[in-house]
């Protein structure tokens, strides 16, 4: 009969289990302390790669939302300029009708004409100076965000406004009708662009929320479940350590029998 006393098989088996429990325990500690299931690539390399891609997508979608909001801000600046030009045009119409009053003399109409000329100049100043971050919005040069909107008098008015003559006053009303149509067309285009951007922001925001939820599902730790895992692995580790010490003691006692 032969005896094998040099190899402590129970101790080796328990050591394997103890090491495995220690790994699980360390993972639970890492997850609970960091709040992440993926605090180390060794925990789930594939899951970490997917979660990182999802986070990158979330950040990209966030930047798209910021870009769209910036564009809306630009459109609102342009529309504010158009509102001021529209107010000037309405005032010019009132002055034109005032100049058509039969009680007006030539000097009165000349005074009205000066105010009209000042309003036209003011509108041109607005069209030429309205900008966003250095980008001109209403002088016809911006063909992207404001679709080439041109609110200068040369574009709005088919002919100069002249209320000093009867023929000029008659033509001025038609010119102002055309100008108002042009102004309304520009503002309608701006409004449509803003609506499209707002709709895009809504869609992107919904996508961002869903992607962020998927990323969180993969990365964020379930504290209740992980706490249970920690308790289980901690108990198993303590039991394993006790069993290991007993197995080692048993082997030592067996060796003493042969001494």
CSV table of N, CA and C in Angstrom, one decimal, residues 20-29 226-242:
chain,number,residue,atom,x,y,z
A,20,UNK,N,-10.5,32.3,-6.9
A,20,UNK,CA,-11.7,32.7,-7.7
A,20,UNK,C,-12.6,33.7,-6.9
A,21,UNK,N,-12.8,33.3,-5.7
A,21,UNK,CA,-13.7,34.1,-4.8
A,21,UNK,C,-13.0,35.5,-4.5
A,22,UNK,N,-11.7,35.5,-4.4
A,22,UNK,CA,-11.0,36.7,-4.2
A,22,UNK,C,-11.2,37.7,-5.4
A,23,UNK,N,-11.1,37.1,-6.6
A,23,UNK,CA,-11.3,37.9,-7.8
A,23,UNK,C,-12.6,38.5,-7.9
A,24,UNK,N,-13.6,37.7,-7.6
A,24,UNK,CA,-15.0,38.1,-7.6
A,24,UNK,C,-15.2,39.2,-6.5
A,25,UNK,N,-14.6,39.0,-5.3
A,25,UNK,CA,-14.7,40.0,-4.3
A,25,UNK,C,-14.1,41.3,-4.7
A,26,UNK,N,-12.9,41.3,-5.3
A,26,UNK,CA,-12.2,42.5,-5.7
A,26,UNK,C,-13.0,43.2,-6.8
A,27,UNK,N,-13.7,42.4,-7.6
A,27,UNK,CA,-14.5,43.0,-8.7
A,27,UNK,C,-15.7,43.8,-8.0
A,28,UNK,N,-16.3,43.1,-7.0
A,28,UNK,CA,-17.5,43.8,-6.3
A,28,UNK,C,-17.0,45.0,-5.6
A,29,UNK,N,-15.8,45.0,-5.0
A,29,UNK,CA,-15.3,46.2,-4.3
A,29,UNK,C,-15.1,47.3,-5.3
A,226,UNK,N,-25.0,44.2,-6.6
A,226,UNK,CA,-23.6,44.1,-6.4
A,226,UNK,C,-23.3,44.0,-4.9
A,227,UNK,N,-24.1,44.6,-4.0
A,227,UNK,CA,-23.9,44.5,-2.6
A,227,UNK,C,-24.1,43.0,-2.2
A,228,UNK,N,-25.2,42.4,-2.8
A,228,UNK,CA,-25.4,41.0,-2.5
A,228,UNK,C,-24.3,40.1,-2.9
A,229,UNK,N,-23.7,40.4,-4.1
A,229,UNK,CA,-22.5,39.7,-4.6
A,229,UNK,C,-21.3,39.9,-3.7
A,230,UNK,N,-21.2,41.1,-3.2
A,230,UNK,CA,-20.0,41.4,-2.3
A,230,UNK,C,-20.2,40.6,-1.0
A,231,UNK,N,-21.4,40.6,-0.4
A,231,UNK,CA,-21.6,39.8,0.8
A,231,UNK,C,-21.3,38.3,0.6
A,232,UNK,N,-21.9,37.8,-0.5
A,232,UNK,CA,-21.7,36.4,-0.8
A,232,UNK,C,-20.2,36.0,-1.0
A,233,UNK,N,-19.5,36.8,-1.8
A,233,UNK,CA,-18.1,36.5,-2.1
A,233,UNK,C,-17.2,36.8,-0.8
A,234,UNK,N,-17.6,37.7,0.0
A,234,UNK,CA,-16.9,38.0,1.2
A,234,UNK,C,-17.0,36.8,2.2
A,235,UNK,N,-18.2,36.2,2.3
A,235,UNK,CA,-18.4,35.1,3.1
A,235,UNK,C,-17.7,33.9,2.6
A,236,UNK,N,-17.8,33.6,1.3
A,236,UNK,CA,-17.1,32.5,0.6
A,236,UNK,C,-15.6,32.6,0.8
A,237,UNK,N,-15.1,33.9,0.7
A,237,UNK,CA,-13.6,34.1,0.9
A,237,UNK,C,-13.2,33.8,2.3
A,238,UNK,N,-14.0,34.2,3.3
A,238,UNK,CA,-13.7,33.9,4.7
A,238,UNK,C,-13.7,32.4,5.0
A,239,UNK,N,-14.7,31.8,4.4
A,239,UNK,CA,-14.8,30.3,4.6
A,239,UNK,C,-13.7,29.6,3.9
A,240,UNK,N,-13.3,30.1,2.7
A,240,UNK,CA,-12.2,29.5,2.0
A,240,UNK,C,-10.9,29.6,2.8
A,241,UNK,N,-10.7,30.8,3.4
A,241,UNK,CA,-9.5,31.0,4.1
A,241,UNK,C,-9.4,30.0,5.3
A,242,UNK,N,-10.6,29.9,6.0
A,242,UNK,CA,-10.6,29.0,7.1
A,242,UNK,C,-10.4,27.5,6.7
